[in-house]
Amino acid sequence: KKEEKKQIRVWCDGCYDMVHFGHANSLRQAKALGDVLIVGVHTDEEIAKHKGPPVFTQEERYKMVRAIKWVDQVVEGAPYVTTLETLEKYQCDFCVHGDDITVTADGIDTYHMVKKAGKYREVLRTAGVSTTDLVGRMLLLTREHFKRGDKEYSVALEHSSNLGTDSTARSPYTGCSQFLPTTQKIIQFSSGLSPKPTDKVVYVAGAFDLFHVGHLDFLEQAHAQGDFLIVGLHTDLEVNRYKGSNYPIMNLHERVLSVLACKILNSGNTMTTEDIVQRIIAHRLEF
Ligand code: CTP
Protein backbone atom coordinates (compact mmCIF):
# COMPACT_ATOMS: atom_id res chain seq x y z
CA LYS A 1 0.00 0.00 0.00
CA LYS A 2 1.31 3.39 -0.98
CA GLU A 3 2.18 5.55 1.99
CA GLU A 4 0.34 8.83 2.07
CA LYS A 5 2.63 11.81 1.67
CA LYS A 6 2.49 14.21 4.58
CA GLN A 7 1.10 17.59 3.64
CA ILE A 8 3.39 20.54 4.21
CA ARG A 9 1.61 23.32 6.06
CA VAL A 10 2.95 26.83 5.55
CA TRP A 11 2.38 29.82 7.85
CA CYS A 12 2.44 33.51 6.82
CA ASP A 13 1.40 36.50 8.86
CA GLY A 14 1.15 40.26 8.49
CA CYS A 15 -1.02 43.36 8.55
CA TYR A 16 -2.28 43.04 4.96
CA ASP A 17 -3.51 46.63 5.03
CA MET A 18 -4.57 47.96 1.61
CA VAL A 19 -3.95 44.55 0.10
CA HIS A 20 -1.95 44.82 -3.11
CA PHE A 21 -0.40 42.39 -5.58
CA GLY A 22 2.89 42.44 -3.60
CA HIS A 23 1.07 40.76 -0.72
CA ALA A 24 -0.60 38.36 -3.13
CA ASN A 25 2.72 37.55 -4.78
CA SER A 26 4.31 36.72 -1.41
CA LEU A 27 1.39 34.40 -0.62
CA ARG A 28 1.73 32.77 -4.04
CA GLN A 29 5.41 32.08 -3.42
CA ALA A 30 4.69 30.84 0.11
CA LYS A 31 2.02 28.42 -1.10
CA ALA A 32 4.46 27.03 -3.65
CA LEU A 33 6.77 25.99 -0.79
CA GLY A 34 4.16 23.59 0.58
CA ASP A 35 0.62 22.24 0.21
CA VAL A 36 -1.59 24.20 2.60
CA LEU A 37 -1.27 27.92 3.30
CA ILE A 38 -2.45 29.39 6.60
CA VAL A 39 -2.31 33.17 6.96
CA GLY A 40 -2.42 34.99 10.27
CA VAL A 41 -3.72 38.57 10.15
CA HIS A 42 -3.10 41.00 13.03
CA THR A 43 -5.86 42.94 14.81
CA ASP A 44 -6.20 46.72 14.50
CA GLU A 45 -5.07 47.07 18.10
CA GLU A 46 -1.91 45.04 17.55
CA ILE A 47 -0.96 47.01 14.41
CA ALA A 48 -1.67 50.36 16.07
CA LYS A 49 0.65 49.35 18.89
CA HIS A 50 3.58 48.41 16.65
CA LYS A 51 3.40 50.58 13.54
CA GLY A 52 0.42 52.92 13.73
CA PRO A 53 -3.28 52.45 12.90
CA PRO A 54 -4.15 50.59 9.66
CA VAL A 55 -6.27 52.14 6.90
CA PHE A 56 -8.63 49.16 6.72
CA THR A 57 -10.38 47.50 9.69
CA GLN A 58 -9.54 43.97 10.74
CA GLU A 59 -12.85 42.64 9.36
CA GLU A 60 -12.06 44.19 5.97
CA ARG A 61 -8.49 42.90 6.05
CA TYR A 62 -9.57 39.35 7.02
CA LYS A 63 -12.02 39.33 4.13
CA MET A 64 -9.44 40.56 1.63
CA VAL A 65 -6.84 37.96 2.61
CA ARG A 66 -9.47 35.21 2.59
CA ALA A 67 -10.27 36.22 -1.01
CA ILE A 68 -6.72 35.65 -2.28
CA LYS A 69 -6.61 32.48 -4.33
CA TRP A 70 -3.55 30.89 -2.70
CA VAL A 71 -4.91 31.22 0.86
CA ASP A 72 -6.46 28.10 2.42
CA GLN A 73 -7.19 29.45 5.87
CA VAL A 74 -7.11 32.80 7.66
CA VAL A 75 -6.29 33.02 11.36
CA GLU A 76 -7.86 36.19 12.74
CA GLY A 77 -5.92 38.16 15.32
CA ALA A 78 -2.55 36.43 14.96
CA PRO A 79 0.15 37.81 17.32
CA TYR A 80 2.60 40.39 15.91
CA VAL A 81 5.60 38.35 16.97
CA THR A 82 5.41 34.87 15.48
CA THR A 83 5.84 32.19 18.15
CA LEU A 84 6.57 28.48 17.89
CA GLU A 85 3.32 27.91 19.81
CA THR A 86 1.39 29.57 16.99
CA LEU A 87 3.08 27.33 14.39
CA GLU A 88 2.33 24.27 16.53
CA LYS A 89 -1.27 25.29 17.16
CA TYR A 90 -1.95 25.34 13.41
CA GLN A 91 0.40 22.40 12.72
CA CYS A 92 2.55 24.51 10.43
CA ASP A 93 5.97 23.23 9.38
CA PHE A 94 7.51 26.66 8.88
CA CYS A 95 6.82 30.37 8.53
CA VAL A 96 7.37 32.41 5.35
CA HIS A 97 7.99 36.14 5.01
CA GLY A 98 9.35 38.56 2.40
CA ASP A 99 13.05 39.45 2.50
CA ASP A 100 12.54 42.65 4.48
CA ILE A 101 13.00 42.99 8.21
CA THR A 102 9.87 43.47 10.32
CA VAL A 103 10.31 44.80 13.85
CA THR A 104 8.08 45.41 16.87
CA ALA A 105 7.60 48.80 18.55
CA ASP A 106 10.69 47.87 20.61
CA GLY A 107 12.79 47.13 17.56
CA ILE A 108 12.76 43.34 17.95
CA ASP A 109 12.71 41.17 14.81
CA THR A 110 9.18 39.70 14.77
CA TYR A 111 10.57 36.42 13.42
CA HIS A 112 13.48 35.91 15.81
CA MET A 113 11.94 32.84 17.46
CA VAL A 114 11.02 30.97 14.29
CA LYS A 115 14.39 31.90 12.77
CA LYS A 116 16.24 30.44 15.77
CA ALA A 117 14.21 27.25 15.55
CA GLY A 118 15.04 26.87 11.84
CA LYS A 119 11.38 27.25 10.94
CA TYR A 120 11.73 30.35 8.79
CA ARG A 121 11.83 30.65 4.98
CA GLU A 122 12.15 33.77 2.87
CA VAL A 123 10.54 34.76 -0.42
CA LEU A 124 11.38 37.72 -2.65
CA ARG A 125 9.56 40.91 -1.83
CA THR A 126 7.84 42.39 -4.87
CA ALA A 127 9.62 45.55 -5.97
CA GLY A 128 7.81 48.79 -6.65
CA VAL A 129 4.72 48.36 -4.50
CA SER A 130 3.92 48.90 -0.83
CA THR A 131 1.16 50.44 1.22
CA THR A 132 3.41 53.43 1.90
CA ASP A 133 4.12 53.83 -1.82
CA LEU A 134 0.41 53.65 -2.70
CA VAL A 135 -0.50 56.22 -0.07
CA GLY A 136 2.29 58.41 -1.50
CA ARG A 137 0.85 58.12 -5.00
CA MET A 138 -2.53 59.21 -3.62
CA LEU A 139 -1.32 62.15 -1.58
CA LEU A 140 1.40 63.50 -3.85
CA LEU A 141 -1.01 63.63 -6.76
CA THR A 142 1.68 62.47 -9.17
CA ARG A 143 0.68 61.33 -12.61
CA GLU A 144 3.94 59.68 -13.52
CA HIS A 145 2.99 56.39 -11.90
CA PHE A 146 0.39 55.60 -14.53
CA LYS A 147 1.91 57.45 -17.45
CA ARG A 148 5.08 55.47 -17.21
CA GLY A 149 3.09 52.28 -16.79
CA ASP A 150 1.15 52.96 -19.94
CA LYS A 151 4.29 53.61 -21.98
CA GLU A 152 5.84 50.43 -20.76
CA TYR A 153 2.75 48.62 -21.83
CA SER A 154 2.98 50.14 -25.30
CA VAL A 155 6.40 48.56 -25.59
CA ALA A 156 4.76 45.23 -24.95
CA LEU A 157 2.03 45.87 -27.48
CA GLU A 158 4.47 46.45 -30.30
CA HIS A 159 5.55 42.89 -29.77
CA SER A 160 2.06 41.51 -29.39
CA SER A 161 2.51 39.04 -32.24
CA ASN A 162 4.97 37.19 -30.07
CA LEU A 163 2.96 37.36 -26.84
CA GLY A 164 4.33 35.26 -24.05
CA THR A 165 7.48 34.21 -25.81
CA ASP A 166 9.10 37.46 -26.77
CA SER A 167 12.18 38.10 -24.70
CA THR A 168 13.48 40.86 -26.95
CA ALA A 169 11.21 43.68 -25.73
CA ARG A 170 13.33 46.31 -24.01
CA SER A 171 12.35 49.24 -21.89
CA PRO A 172 13.28 52.50 -23.62
CA TYR A 173 14.26 53.81 -20.18
CA THR A 174 16.51 51.16 -18.79
CA GLY A 175 17.26 48.87 -21.69
CA CYS A 176 16.09 45.99 -19.52
CA SER A 177 13.46 43.55 -20.59
CA GLN A 178 10.11 45.00 -19.48
CA PHE A 179 7.74 42.71 -21.22
CA LEU A 180 8.79 39.30 -20.05
CA PRO A 181 8.41 39.85 -16.29
CA THR A 182 4.99 41.37 -16.95
CA THR A 183 3.70 38.47 -19.00
CA GLN A 184 5.32 35.96 -16.70
CA LYS A 185 3.61 37.48 -13.66
CA ILE A 186 0.24 37.47 -15.42
CA ILE A 187 0.75 33.79 -16.22
CA GLN A 188 1.71 33.08 -12.60
CA PHE A 189 -1.38 34.85 -11.30
CA SER A 190 -3.85 33.48 -13.84
CA SER A 191 -5.29 29.99 -13.68
CA GLY A 192 -5.80 29.63 -17.40
CA LEU A 193 -9.38 28.34 -17.35
CA SER A 194 -11.99 28.98 -20.04
CA PRO A 195 -15.79 28.86 -19.78
CA LYS A 196 -17.58 25.59 -20.59
CA PRO A 197 -19.99 25.82 -23.56
CA THR A 198 -22.94 25.54 -21.15
CA ASP A 199 -21.68 28.25 -18.79
CA LYS A 200 -23.60 31.44 -18.33
CA VAL A 201 -20.88 34.06 -18.78
CA VAL A 202 -21.05 37.33 -16.85
CA TYR A 203 -18.95 40.26 -18.02
CA VAL A 204 -18.10 43.28 -15.91
CA ALA A 205 -15.72 46.10 -16.68
CA GLY A 206 -14.18 48.78 -14.57
CA ALA A 207 -11.00 50.40 -13.33
CA PHE A 208 -10.55 48.21 -10.21
CA ASP A 209 -8.01 50.69 -8.97
CA LEU A 210 -6.56 49.97 -5.49
CA PHE A 211 -8.55 46.75 -5.32
CA HIS A 212 -10.55 46.72 -2.07
CA VAL A 213 -13.48 45.03 -0.27
CA GLY A 214 -16.00 47.09 -2.23
CA HIS A 215 -14.68 45.63 -5.49
CA LEU A 216 -14.67 42.18 -3.94
CA ASP A 217 -18.35 42.44 -2.91
CA PHE A 218 -19.21 43.63 -6.40
CA LEU A 219 -17.37 40.75 -8.11
CA GLU A 220 -19.04 38.25 -5.76
CA GLN A 221 -22.47 39.60 -6.66
CA ALA A 222 -21.64 39.63 -10.36
CA HIS A 223 -20.36 36.06 -10.19
CA ALA A 224 -23.57 34.95 -8.44
CA GLN A 225 -25.50 35.97 -11.59
CA GLY A 226 -23.90 33.23 -13.67
CA ASP A 227 -21.22 30.53 -13.84
CA PHE A 228 -18.19 32.24 -15.32
CA LEU A 229 -17.01 35.74 -14.60
CA ILE A 230 -14.94 37.78 -17.02
CA VAL A 231 -13.52 41.03 -15.77
CA GLY A 232 -12.48 43.71 -18.25
CA LEU A 233 -10.16 46.48 -17.18
CA HIS A 234 -10.12 49.98 -18.59
CA THR A 235 -6.82 51.42 -19.75
CA ASP A 236 -4.95 53.98 -17.67
CA LEU A 237 -5.75 56.76 -20.12
CA GLU A 238 -9.44 55.87 -20.13
CA VAL A 239 -9.60 55.79 -16.33
CA ASN A 240 -7.83 59.13 -16.22
CA ARG A 241 -10.28 60.55 -18.76
CA TYR A 242 -13.31 59.85 -16.56
CA LYS A 243 -11.77 60.15 -13.10
CA GLY A 244 -9.23 62.90 -13.76
CA SER A 245 -6.62 64.09 -11.28
CA ASN A 246 -3.90 61.55 -10.55
CA TYR A 247 -6.12 58.51 -11.24
CA PRO A 248 -5.59 55.66 -11.70
CA ILE A 249 -3.30 55.18 -8.70
CA MET A 250 -2.27 51.79 -10.04
CA ASN A 251 -1.37 51.22 -13.67
CA LEU A 252 -3.16 48.66 -15.83
CA HIS A 253 -0.63 45.93 -15.22
CA GLU A 254 -0.88 46.37 -11.45
CA ARG A 255 -4.68 46.46 -11.57
CA VAL A 256 -4.81 43.26 -13.65
CA LEU A 257 -2.67 41.45 -11.08
CA SER A 258 -4.89 42.58 -8.19
CA VAL A 259 -8.02 41.27 -9.90
CA LEU A 260 -6.34 38.02 -10.92
CA ALA A 261 -5.25 37.33 -7.33
CA CYS A 262 -8.91 36.86 -6.38
CA LYS A 263 -10.16 33.41 -5.49
CA ILE A 264 -13.41 34.16 -7.26
CA LEU A 265 -11.54 34.05 -10.55
CA ASN A 266 -10.01 30.69 -9.72
CA SER A 267 -12.72 28.07 -9.55
CA GLY A 268 -13.53 27.50 -13.18
CA ASN A 269 -14.41 31.09 -13.85
CA THR A 270 -11.40 32.99 -15.02
CA MET A 271 -10.06 33.80 -18.41
CA THR A 272 -6.94 32.43 -20.04
CA THR A 273 -3.73 34.38 -20.23
CA GLU A 274 -4.26 34.80 -23.94
CA ASP A 275 -7.78 36.09 -23.22
CA ILE A 276 -6.47 38.56 -20.69
CA VAL A 277 -3.87 39.91 -23.04
CA GLN A 278 -6.38 40.01 -25.91
CA ARG A 279 -8.89 41.79 -23.72
CA ILE A 280 -6.34 44.33 -22.57
CA ILE A 281 -5.50 45.05 -26.17
CA ALA A 282 -9.20 45.17 -27.11
CA HIS A 283 -9.88 47.73 -24.41
CA ARG A 284 -7.02 49.86 -25.54
CA LEU A 285 -8.54 49.99 -28.98
CA GLU A 286 -12.20 50.33 -27.99
CA PHE A 287 -12.03 53.21 -25.59
N1 CTP B 1 5.26 41.81 0.93
C1 CTP B 1 5.93 41.53 -0.25
N2 CTP B 1 6.11 42.50 -1.21
C2 CTP B 1 5.63 43.75 -1.00
C3 CTP B 1 4.95 44.07 0.19
C4 CTP B 1 4.78 43.07 1.15
O1 CTP B 1 6.38 40.40 -0.46
N3 CTP B 1 5.84 44.67 -1.94
C5 CTP B 1 5.11 40.75 1.95
C6 CTP B 1 5.86 41.03 3.23
O2 CTP B 1 7.24 40.73 3.11
C7 CTP B 1 5.15 40.12 4.20
C8 CTP B 1 3.71 40.12 3.69
O3 CTP B 1 3.75 40.66 2.37
O4 CTP B 1 5.66 38.81 4.12
C9 CTP B 1 2.78 40.89 4.59
O5 CTP B 1 3.27 42.20 4.72
P1 CTP B 1 2.62 43.20 5.76
O6 CTP B 1 2.78 42.70 7.14
O7 CTP B 1 1.21 43.49 5.39
O8 CTP B 1 3.41 44.55 5.69
P2 CTP B 1 4.51 45.19 4.79
O9 CTP B 1 5.64 44.28 4.53
O10 CTP B 1 4.82 46.45 5.52
O11 CTP B 1 3.78 45.55 3.44
P3 CTP B 1 3.46 47.05 2.97
O12 CTP B 1 4.74 47.80 3.01
O13 CTP B 1 2.87 47.00 1.61
O14 CTP B 1 2.46 47.56 3.99
Coordinates of C-alpha atoms and ligand atoms in Angstrom, one line a residue, residues 13-17 20 22-23 25-26 29 42 51 96-100 102 111 123-132, ligand 1:
D13 CA 1.4 36.5 8.9
G14 CA 1.1 40.3 8.5
C15 CA -1.0 43.4 8.6
Y16 CA -2.3 43.0 5.0
D17 CA -3.5 46.6 5.0
H20 CA -2.0 44.8 -3.1
G22 CA 2.9 42.4 -3.6
H23 CA 1.1 40.8 -0.7
N25 CA 2.7 37.6 -4.8
S26 CA 4.3 36.7 -1.4
Q29 CA 5.4 32.1 -3.4
H42 CA -3.1 41.0 13.0
K51 CA 3.4 50.6 13.5
V96 CA 7.4 32.4 5.3
H97 CA 8.0 36.1 5.0
G98 CA 9.4 38.6 2.4
D99 CA 13.0 39.5 2.5
D100 CA 12.5 42.6 4.5
T102 CA 9.9 43.5 10.3
Y111 CA 10.6 36.4 13.4
V123 CA 10.5 34.8 -0.4
L124 CA 11.4 37.7 -2.6
R125 CA 9.6 40.9 -1.8
T126 CA 7.8 42.4 -4.9
A127 CA 9.6 45.5 -6.0
G128 CA 7.8 48.8 -6.6
V129 CA 4.7 48.4 -4.5
S130 CA 3.9 48.9 -0.8
T131 CA 1.2 50.4 1.2
T132 CA 3.4 53.4 1.9
Ligands
CTP1 N1 5.3 41.8 0.9 C1 5.9 41.5 -0.2 N2 6.1 42.5 -1.2 C2 5.6 43.8 -1.0 C3 5.0 44.1 0.2 C4 4.8 43.1 1.1 O1 6.4 40.4 -0.5 N3 5.8 44.7 -1.9 C5 5.1 40.8 1.9 C6 5.9 41.0 3.2 O2 7.2 40.7 3.1 C7 5.2 40.1 4.2 C8 3.7 40.1 3.7 O3 3.8 40.7 2.4 O4 5.7 38.8 4.1 C9 2.8 40.9 4.6 O5 3.3 42.2 4.7 P1 2.6 43.2 5.8 O6 2.8 42.7 7.1 O7 1.2 43.5 5.4 O8 3.4 44.5 5.7 P2 4.5 45.2 4.8 O9 5.6 44.3 4.5 O10 4.8 46.5 5.5 O11 3.8 45.5 3.4 P3 3.5 47.0 3.0 O12 4.7 47.8 3.0 O13 2.9 47.0 1.6 O14 2.5 47.6 4.0

